[in-house]
Amino acid sequence: MKMTIARFDPETGEESRYETFDLPELDRATVLQGLMYVYDNVDSTLGFSFNCRYKNCGLCGLTIDGRPHLACLTPLVDGTVVEPLHNLPVLRDLIIDRRDLFAALRTLTAFIPEPADSNCDAVIHEPAERAVYMQCVECLVCMASCPEYQHGDSAFAGPMVFVKLMQLHLDPRDAANRREQARQLGVEICLECAGCACPSNIPIRKGAIAGLLATDNR
Ligand code: SF4
Ligand code: SF4
Ligand code: FES
């Protein structure tokens, strides 16, 4: 079977290109296993990211046959074409640069600052709904599938950030107004959109974004 992979080496100064590899028939292999085969047997300079090998680390997000998905969840078929996630800067081959995105999250205070009188024994009662949004593994598949998100555009933060804000909105320890923060980060653009893709089945548009757009007191 054949597998075509986008290659990019910033040190050459050349544009990205595609390279097609011949692989043996790999029984029930995933796209990630195909990449591992190429790395182990054909070209150990191939750059790609992974860790857990099944849906937990969020590192193997790729554009596979034109659609963003996790490589460890996608069956490998003859003729598969693999590219890095779209909408994000590429460091090398299939590896995207996450640094700006996570640095931006810090500036958004997308975390709960530690209170001066923190009590480690306090029992936190959080809504069960929050557990759904805590399934986010930060794979960035939603960012790559969003037609509005552009890396570096501060006017629209993108779906993963909205999921983070919904996690905080539902956290009883969080005192910030996350709905207002989401509005300032462009969430109202989503009113016109059907929804985003998430391999963890997080209801981004109908759950997180709808919750941030709501005007009730919840
Ligand atoms: S609902 Fe919003 S975040 Fe999701 S894909 Fe549409 S515009 Fe992007
Ligand atoms: S919301 Fe889903 S698609 Fe987006 S980063 Fe989290 S796990 Fe990935
Ligand atoms: S290798 Fe960890 S999510 Fe795919």
PDB file of C-alpha atoms and ligand atoms in Angstrom:
ATOM      1  CA  MET A   1       0.000   0.000   0.000  1.00  0.00           C
ATOM      2  CA  LYS A   2       1.038   3.589  -0.542  1.00  0.00           C
ATOM      3  CA  MET A   3       1.090   6.448   1.935  1.00  0.00           C
ATOM      4  CA  THR A   4       1.789  10.046   0.940  1.00  0.00           C
ATOM      5  CA  ILE A   5       3.236  12.357   3.573  1.00  0.00           C
ATOM      6  CA  ALA A   6       3.819  16.116   3.533  1.00  0.00           C
ATOM      7  CA  ARG A   7       7.460  16.928   4.207  1.00  0.00           C
ATOM      8  CA  PHE A   8       8.919  20.240   5.323  1.00  0.00           C
ATOM      9  CA  ASP A   9      12.403  21.047   6.535  1.00  0.00           C
ATOM     10  CA  PRO A  10      12.809  24.700   7.579  1.00  0.00           C
ATOM     11  CA  GLU A  11      16.585  24.421   7.295  1.00  0.00           C
ATOM     12  CA  THR A  12      16.469  23.915   3.510  1.00  0.00           C
ATOM     13  CA  GLY A  13      14.457  27.078   2.872  1.00  0.00           C
ATOM     14  CA  GLU A  14      12.296  25.054   0.443  1.00  0.00           C
ATOM     15  CA  GLU A  15       8.500  24.871   0.290  1.00  0.00           C
ATOM     16  CA  SER A  16       6.786  21.802   1.723  1.00  0.00           C
ATOM     17  CA  ARG A  17       6.501  18.854  -0.653  1.00  0.00           C
ATOM     18  CA  TYR A  18       4.820  15.446  -0.734  1.00  0.00           C
ATOM     19  CA  GLU A  19       6.626  12.136  -0.573  1.00  0.00           C
ATOM     20  CA  THR A  20       4.991   8.775  -1.287  1.00  0.00           C
ATOM     21  CA  PHE A  21       6.142   5.657   0.545  1.00  0.00           C
ATOM     22  CA  ASP A  22       5.505   1.982  -0.227  1.00  0.00           C
ATOM     23  CA  LEU A  23       4.362   0.061   2.823  1.00  0.00           C
ATOM     24  CA  PRO A  24       3.588  -3.650   3.183  1.00  0.00           C
ATOM     25  CA  GLU A  25      -0.004  -4.630   3.967  1.00  0.00           C
ATOM     26  CA  LEU A  26      -0.268  -3.792   7.665  1.00  0.00           C
ATOM     27  CA  ASP A  27      -3.095  -5.681   9.344  1.00  0.00           C
ATOM     28  CA  ARG A  28      -5.690  -3.299  10.834  1.00  0.00           C
ATOM     29  CA  ALA A  29      -3.059  -0.579  11.122  1.00  0.00           C
ATOM     30  CA  THR A  30      -3.774   3.015  12.027  1.00  0.00           C
ATOM     31  CA  VAL A  31      -2.298   6.028  10.269  1.00  0.00           C
ATOM     32  CA  LEU A  32      -0.024   6.426  13.297  1.00  0.00           C
ATOM     33  CA  GLN A  33       1.275   2.884  12.829  1.00  0.00           C
ATOM     34  CA  GLY A  34       1.906   3.657   9.165  1.00  0.00           C
ATOM     35  CA  LEU A  35       4.012   6.661  10.156  1.00  0.00           C
ATOM     36  CA  MET A  36       5.874   4.550  12.703  1.00  0.00           C
ATOM     37  CA  TYR A  37       6.578   1.957  10.000  1.00  0.00           C
ATOM     38  CA  VAL A  38       8.052   4.629   7.720  1.00  0.00           C
ATOM     39  CA  TYR A  39      10.151   6.026  10.568  1.00  0.00           C
ATOM     40  CA  ASP A  40      11.426   2.598  11.675  1.00  0.00           C
ATOM     41  CA  ASN A  41      12.038   1.072   8.247  1.00  0.00           C
ATOM     42  CA  VAL A  42      12.413   3.727   5.570  1.00  0.00           C
ATOM     43  CA  ASP A  43      13.223   7.252   6.752  1.00  0.00           C
ATOM     44  CA  SER A  44      14.110   8.059  10.351  1.00  0.00           C
ATOM     45  CA  THR A  45      14.185  11.785   9.575  1.00  0.00           C
ATOM     46  CA  LEU A  46      10.360  11.852   9.396  1.00  0.00           C
ATOM     47  CA  GLY A  47       9.008  14.267  12.003  1.00  0.00           C
ATOM     48  CA  PHE A  48       5.665  13.518  13.690  1.00  0.00           C
ATOM     49  CA  SER A  49       4.275  13.628  17.228  1.00  0.00           C
ATOM     50  CA  PHE A  50       2.622  11.005  19.383  1.00  0.00           C
ATOM     51  CA  ASN A  51       2.800   9.513  22.835  1.00  0.00           C
ATOM     52  CA  CYS A  52      -0.107   7.447  24.190  1.00  0.00           C
ATOM     53  CA  ARG A  53      -1.015   5.657  20.909  1.00  0.00           C
ATOM     54  CA  TYR A  54      -4.722   5.778  21.763  1.00  0.00           C
ATOM     55  CA  LYS A  55      -6.727   8.962  22.203  1.00  0.00           C
ATOM     56  CA  ASN A  56      -5.235  10.331  25.403  1.00  0.00           C
ATOM     57  CA  CYS A  57      -2.232  12.561  24.787  1.00  0.00           C
ATOM     58  CA  GLY A  58      -3.662  14.729  22.002  1.00  0.00           C
ATOM     59  CA  LEU A  59      -0.319  14.852  20.187  1.00  0.00           C
ATOM     60  CA  CYS A  60      -1.086  12.934  16.990  1.00  0.00           C
ATOM     61  CA  GLY A  61      -3.606  15.307  15.389  1.00  0.00           C
ATOM     62  CA  LEU A  62      -3.081  15.460  11.618  1.00  0.00           C
ATOM     63  CA  THR A  63      -4.902  16.304   8.420  1.00  0.00           C
ATOM     64  CA  ILE A  64      -5.722  12.896   6.978  1.00  0.00           C
ATOM     65  CA  ASP A  65      -7.163  12.803   3.471  1.00  0.00           C
ATOM     66  CA  GLY A  66      -8.148  16.424   3.909  1.00  0.00           C
ATOM     67  CA  ARG A  67      -9.851  16.101   7.303  1.00  0.00           C
ATOM     68  CA  PRO A  68      -8.373  16.768  10.746  1.00  0.00           C
ATOM     69  CA  HIS A  69      -8.359  13.750  13.040  1.00  0.00           C
ATOM     70  CA  LEU A  70      -6.177  11.769  15.436  1.00  0.00           C
ATOM     71  CA  ALA A  71      -3.721   9.496  13.609  1.00  0.00           C
ATOM     72  CA  CYS A  72      -4.069   6.846  16.324  1.00  0.00           C
ATOM     73  CA  LEU A  73      -7.831   6.576  15.706  1.00  0.00           C
ATOM     74  CA  THR A  74      -7.791   6.598  11.907  1.00  0.00           C
ATOM     75  CA  PRO A  75      -7.486   3.340   9.934  1.00  0.00           C
ATOM     76  CA  LEU A  76      -4.685   3.321   7.367  1.00  0.00           C
ATOM     77  CA  VAL A  77      -5.901   2.629   3.839  1.00  0.00           C
ATOM     78  CA  ASP A  78      -4.061   2.454   0.542  1.00  0.00           C
ATOM     79  CA  GLY A  79      -3.431   5.951  -0.793  1.00  0.00           C
ATOM     80  CA  THR A  80      -3.801   7.802   2.515  1.00  0.00           C
ATOM     81  CA  VAL A  81      -2.459  11.363   2.326  1.00  0.00           C
ATOM     82  CA  VAL A  82      -1.165  12.881   5.567  1.00  0.00           C
ATOM     83  CA  GLU A  83      -0.459  16.553   6.235  1.00  0.00           C
ATOM     84  CA  PRO A  84       0.058  18.611   9.384  1.00  0.00           C
ATOM     85  CA  LEU A  85      -3.008  20.174  11.007  1.00  0.00           C
ATOM     86  CA  HIS A  86      -4.154  23.194   9.019  1.00  0.00           C
ATOM     87  CA  ASN A  87      -4.458  26.711  10.505  1.00  0.00           C
ATOM     88  CA  LEU A  88      -1.328  26.200  12.621  1.00  0.00           C
ATOM     89  CA  PRO A  89       2.387  26.883  12.024  1.00  0.00           C
ATOM     90  CA  VAL A  90       4.532  23.902  11.043  1.00  0.00           C
ATOM     91  CA  LEU A  91       7.874  23.234  12.715  1.00  0.00           C
ATOM     92  CA  ARG A  92       8.922  20.283  10.596  1.00  0.00           C
ATOM     93  CA  ASP A  93       7.130  17.649   8.456  1.00  0.00           C
ATOM     94  CA  LEU A  94       3.957  16.833  10.450  1.00  0.00           C
ATOM     95  CA  ILE A  95       4.893  18.633  13.679  1.00  0.00           C
ATOM     96  CA  ILE A  96       2.971  21.810  14.454  1.00  0.00           C
ATOM     97  CA  ASP A  97       4.198  24.594  16.694  1.00  0.00           C
ATOM     98  CA  ARG A  98       1.962  24.804  19.785  1.00  0.00           C
ATOM     99  CA  ARG A  99       4.019  27.355  21.694  1.00  0.00           C
ATOM    100  CA  ASP A 100       2.201  30.578  20.710  1.00  0.00           C
ATOM    101  CA  LEU A 101      -1.183  29.028  21.344  1.00  0.00           C
ATOM    102  CA  PHE A 102      -0.391  27.873  24.848  1.00  0.00           C
ATOM    103  CA  ALA A 103       1.452  31.108  25.654  1.00  0.00           C
ATOM    104  CA  ALA A 104      -1.736  32.956  24.611  1.00  0.00           C
ATOM    105  CA  LEU A 105      -3.796  30.771  26.952  1.00  0.00           C
ATOM    106  CA  ARG A 106      -1.659  31.969  29.841  1.00  0.00           C
ATOM    107  CA  THR A 107      -2.367  35.618  28.980  1.00  0.00           C
ATOM    108  CA  LEU A 108      -6.116  34.829  28.977  1.00  0.00           C
ATOM    109  CA  THR A 109      -5.881  33.605  32.579  1.00  0.00           C
ATOM    110  CA  ALA A 110      -7.495  30.374  31.431  1.00  0.00           C
ATOM    111  CA  PHE A 111      -6.803  28.889  34.831  1.00  0.00           C
ATOM    112  CA  ILE A 112      -7.913  29.534  38.391  1.00  0.00           C
ATOM    113  CA  PRO A 113      -5.435  31.732  40.270  1.00  0.00           C
ATOM    114  CA  GLU A 114      -4.524  30.231  43.633  1.00  0.00           C
ATOM    115  CA  PRO A 115      -6.364  32.103  46.410  1.00  0.00           C
ATOM    116  CA  ALA A 116      -4.280  33.592  49.220  1.00  0.00           C
ATOM    117  CA  ASP A 117      -6.148  31.507  51.832  1.00  0.00           C
ATOM    118  CA  SER A 118      -6.268  28.231  49.890  1.00  0.00           C
ATOM    119  CA  ASN A 119      -7.675  25.383  51.950  1.00  0.00           C
ATOM    120  CA  CYS A 120      -6.448  22.011  50.721  1.00  0.00           C
ATOM    121  CA  ASP A 121      -9.142  20.212  52.719  1.00  0.00           C
ATOM    122  CA  ALA A 122     -12.038  22.025  51.056  1.00  0.00           C
ATOM    123  CA  VAL A 123     -14.458  19.730  49.171  1.00  0.00           C
ATOM    124  CA  ILE A 124     -15.293  21.039  45.706  1.00  0.00           C
ATOM    125  CA  HIS A 125     -18.756  20.191  44.353  1.00  0.00           C
ATOM    126  CA  GLU A 126     -18.586  20.616  40.609  1.00  0.00           C
ATOM    127  CA  PRO A 127     -21.403  20.068  38.127  1.00  0.00           C
ATOM    128  CA  ALA A 128     -21.302  16.703  36.349  1.00  0.00           C
ATOM    129  CA  GLU A 129     -21.447  18.593  33.029  1.00  0.00           C
ATOM    130  CA  ARG A 130     -17.939  19.918  33.648  1.00  0.00           C
ATOM    131  CA  ALA A 131     -16.500  16.395  33.339  1.00  0.00           C
ATOM    132  CA  VAL A 132     -17.579  16.353  29.685  1.00  0.00           C
ATOM    133  CA  TYR A 133     -15.417  19.382  28.894  1.00  0.00           C
ATOM    134  CA  MET A 134     -12.521  18.079  30.978  1.00  0.00           C
ATOM    135  CA  GLN A 135     -12.191  15.296  28.364  1.00  0.00           C
ATOM    136  CA  CYS A 136     -10.327  17.791  26.160  1.00  0.00           C
ATOM    137  CA  VAL A 137      -6.862  16.411  25.374  1.00  0.00           C
ATOM    138  CA  GLU A 138      -5.723  19.623  23.623  1.00  0.00           C
ATOM    139  CA  CYS A 139      -5.295  17.854  20.289  1.00  0.00           C
ATOM    140  CA  LEU A 140      -6.159  21.028  18.301  1.00  0.00           C
ATOM    141  CA  VAL A 141      -8.256  19.073  15.789  1.00  0.00           C
ATOM    142  CA  CYS A 142     -11.098  21.526  16.424  1.00  0.00           C
ATOM    143  CA  MET A 143      -8.827  24.503  15.726  1.00  0.00           C
ATOM    144  CA  ALA A 144      -7.750  22.942  12.434  1.00  0.00           C
ATOM    145  CA  SER A 145     -11.343  22.251  11.389  1.00  0.00           C
ATOM    146  CA  CYS A 146     -12.706  25.703  12.250  1.00  0.00           C
ATOM    147  CA  PRO A 147     -13.356  27.912   9.191  1.00  0.00           C
ATOM    148  CA  GLU A 148     -12.964  31.078  11.279  1.00  0.00           C
ATOM    149  CA  TYR A 149      -9.809  30.358  13.269  1.00  0.00           C
ATOM    150  CA  GLN A 150      -6.549  31.810  11.974  1.00  0.00           C
ATOM    151  CA  HIS A 151      -3.365  31.364  13.962  1.00  0.00           C
ATOM    152  CA  GLY A 152      -2.243  34.717  15.373  1.00  0.00           C
ATOM    153  CA  ASP A 153      -5.657  36.420  14.978  1.00  0.00           C
ATOM    154  CA  SER A 154      -6.483  37.704  18.462  1.00  0.00           C
ATOM    155  CA  ALA A 155     -10.068  38.633  17.444  1.00  0.00           C
ATOM    156  CA  PHE A 156     -11.215  34.990  17.413  1.00  0.00           C
ATOM    157  CA  ALA A 157      -9.710  32.631  19.970  1.00  0.00           C
ATOM    158  CA  GLY A 158     -10.988  29.372  18.479  1.00  0.00           C
ATOM    159  CA  PRO A 159     -12.906  26.340  19.736  1.00  0.00           C
ATOM    160  CA  MET A 160     -10.352  24.820  22.096  1.00  0.00           C
ATOM    161  CA  VAL A 161     -10.159  28.101  23.997  1.00  0.00           C
ATOM    162  CA  PHE A 162     -13.954  28.169  24.272  1.00  0.00           C
ATOM    163  CA  VAL A 163     -13.888  24.655  25.720  1.00  0.00           C
ATOM    164  CA  LYS A 164     -11.313  25.850  28.276  1.00  0.00           C
ATOM    165  CA  LEU A 165     -13.524  28.816  29.168  1.00  0.00           C
ATOM    166  CA  MET A 166     -16.528  26.512  29.598  1.00  0.00           C
ATOM    167  CA  GLN A 167     -14.482  24.290  31.935  1.00  0.00           C
ATOM    168  CA  LEU A 168     -13.804  27.387  34.023  1.00  0.00           C
ATOM    169  CA  HIS A 169     -17.368  28.722  33.765  1.00  0.00           C
ATOM    170  CA  LEU A 170     -18.578  25.480  35.348  1.00  0.00           C
ATOM    171  CA  ASP A 171     -15.880  25.441  38.033  1.00  0.00           C
ATOM    172  CA  PRO A 172     -17.304  26.632  41.367  1.00  0.00           C
ATOM    173  CA  ARG A 173     -13.901  28.058  42.346  1.00  0.00           C
ATOM    174  CA  ASP A 174     -13.715  30.392  39.344  1.00  0.00           C
ATOM    175  CA  ALA A 175     -14.852  33.968  39.953  1.00  0.00           C
ATOM    176  CA  ALA A 176     -14.138  35.447  36.505  1.00  0.00           C
ATOM    177  CA  ASN A 177     -16.889  36.223  33.978  1.00  0.00           C
ATOM    178  CA  ARG A 178     -15.999  33.653  31.322  1.00  0.00           C
ATOM    179  CA  ARG A 179     -19.024  34.454  29.162  1.00  0.00           C
ATOM    180  CA  GLU A 180     -17.906  38.056  28.821  1.00  0.00           C
ATOM    181  CA  GLN A 181     -14.361  36.869  28.153  1.00  0.00           C
ATOM    182  CA  ALA A 182     -15.660  34.546  25.427  1.00  0.00           C
ATOM    183  CA  ARG A 183     -17.581  37.424  23.835  1.00  0.00           C
ATOM    184  CA  GLN A 184     -14.417  39.516  23.778  1.00  0.00           C
ATOM    185  CA  LEU A 185     -12.673  36.585  22.103  1.00  0.00           C
ATOM    186  CA  GLY A 186     -15.207  36.447  19.283  1.00  0.00           C
ATOM    187  CA  VAL A 187     -17.523  33.594  20.310  1.00  0.00           C
ATOM    188  CA  GLU A 188     -20.524  35.292  18.690  1.00  0.00           C
ATOM    189  CA  ILE A 189     -19.048  34.401  15.286  1.00  0.00           C
ATOM    190  CA  CYS A 190     -20.132  30.836  16.098  1.00  0.00           C
ATOM    191  CA  LEU A 191     -23.823  31.824  16.002  1.00  0.00           C
ATOM    192  CA  GLU A 192     -23.708  31.346  12.231  1.00  0.00           C
ATOM    193  CA  CYS A 193     -21.838  28.015  12.295  1.00  0.00           C
ATOM    194  CA  ALA A 194     -23.106  24.448  12.544  1.00  0.00           C
ATOM    195  CA  GLY A 195     -20.276  23.128  14.671  1.00  0.00           C
ATOM    196  CA  CYS A 196     -16.755  21.900  15.186  1.00  0.00           C
ATOM    197  CA  ALA A 197     -15.142  18.455  15.033  1.00  0.00           C
ATOM    198  CA  CYS A 198     -13.809  16.790  18.206  1.00  0.00           C
ATOM    199  CA  PRO A 199     -12.326  13.266  18.409  1.00  0.00           C
ATOM    200  CA  SER A 200     -13.171  13.215  22.122  1.00  0.00           C
ATOM    201  CA  ASN A 201     -16.846  13.800  21.275  1.00  0.00           C
ATOM    202  CA  ILE A 202     -16.987  17.010  23.263  1.00  0.00           C
ATOM    203  CA  PRO A 203     -20.122  18.927  22.215  1.00  0.00           C
ATOM    204  CA  ILE A 204     -18.180  22.077  21.387  1.00  0.00           C
ATOM    205  CA  ARG A 205     -20.829  24.043  19.481  1.00  0.00           C
ATOM    206  CA  LYS A 206     -23.995  22.702  21.118  1.00  0.00           C
ATOM    207  CA  GLY A 207     -22.502  22.490  24.604  1.00  0.00           C
ATOM    208  CA  ALA A 208     -19.508  24.698  25.387  1.00  0.00           C
ATOM    209  CA  ILE A 209     -20.165  27.491  22.908  1.00  0.00           C
ATOM    210  CA  ALA A 210     -23.936  27.460  23.459  1.00  0.00           C
ATOM    211  CA  GLY A 211     -23.294  27.671  27.203  1.00  0.00           C
ATOM    212  CA  LEU A 212     -20.952  30.633  26.790  1.00  0.00           C
ATOM    213  CA  LEU A 213     -23.442  32.401  24.521  1.00  0.00           C
ATOM    214  CA  ALA A 214     -26.362  31.833  26.912  1.00  0.00           C
ATOM    215  CA  THR A 215     -27.709  34.687  29.004  1.00  0.00           C
ATOM    216  CA  ASP A 216     -29.167  32.722  31.930  1.00  0.00           C
ATOM    217  CA  ASN A 217     -27.650  32.845  35.425  1.00  0.00           C
ATOM    218  CA  ARG A 218     -26.166  29.369  35.344  1.00  0.00           C
TER     219      ARG A 218
HETATM  220  S1  SF4 B   1     -18.812  26.715  15.875  1.00  0.00           S
HETATM  221 FE1  SF4 B   1     -17.324  28.397  16.062  1.00  0.00          FE
HETATM  222  S2  SF4 B   1     -15.443  27.430  16.790  1.00  0.00           S
HETATM  223 FE2  SF4 B   1     -16.760  25.777  15.960  1.00  0.00          FE
HETATM  224  S3  SF4 B   1     -16.138  25.548  13.816  1.00  0.00           S
HETATM  225 FE3  SF4 B   1     -17.847  26.996  13.853  1.00  0.00          FE
HETATM  226  S4  SF4 B   1     -16.874  29.035  13.955  1.00  0.00           S
HETATM  227 FE4  SF4 B   1     -15.312  27.511  14.543  1.00  0.00          FE
HETATM  228  S1  SF4 B   2     -12.065  20.268  22.231  1.00  0.00           S
HETATM  229 FE1  SF4 B   2     -11.803  18.250  21.279  1.00  0.00          FE
HETATM  230  S2  SF4 B   2     -10.872  18.687  19.281  1.00  0.00           S
HETATM  231 FE2  SF4 B   2     -10.624  20.524  20.526  1.00  0.00          FE
HETATM  232  S3  SF4 B   2      -8.594  20.339  21.460  1.00  0.00           S
HETATM  233 FE3  SF4 B   2     -10.083  19.490  22.924  1.00  0.00          FE
HETATM  234  S4  SF4 B   2     -10.156  17.290  22.483  1.00  0.00           S
HETATM  235 FE4  SF4 B   2      -9.189  18.272  20.717  1.00  0.00          FE
HETATM  236  S1  FES B   3      -1.072   9.104  20.134  1.00  0.00           S
HETATM  237 FE1  FES B   3      -1.995  10.067  21.860  1.00  0.00          FE
HETATM  238  S2  FES B   3      -3.907  10.801  21.111  1.00  0.00           S
HETATM  239 FE2  FES B   3      -3.035   9.746  19.418  1.00  0.00          FE
END
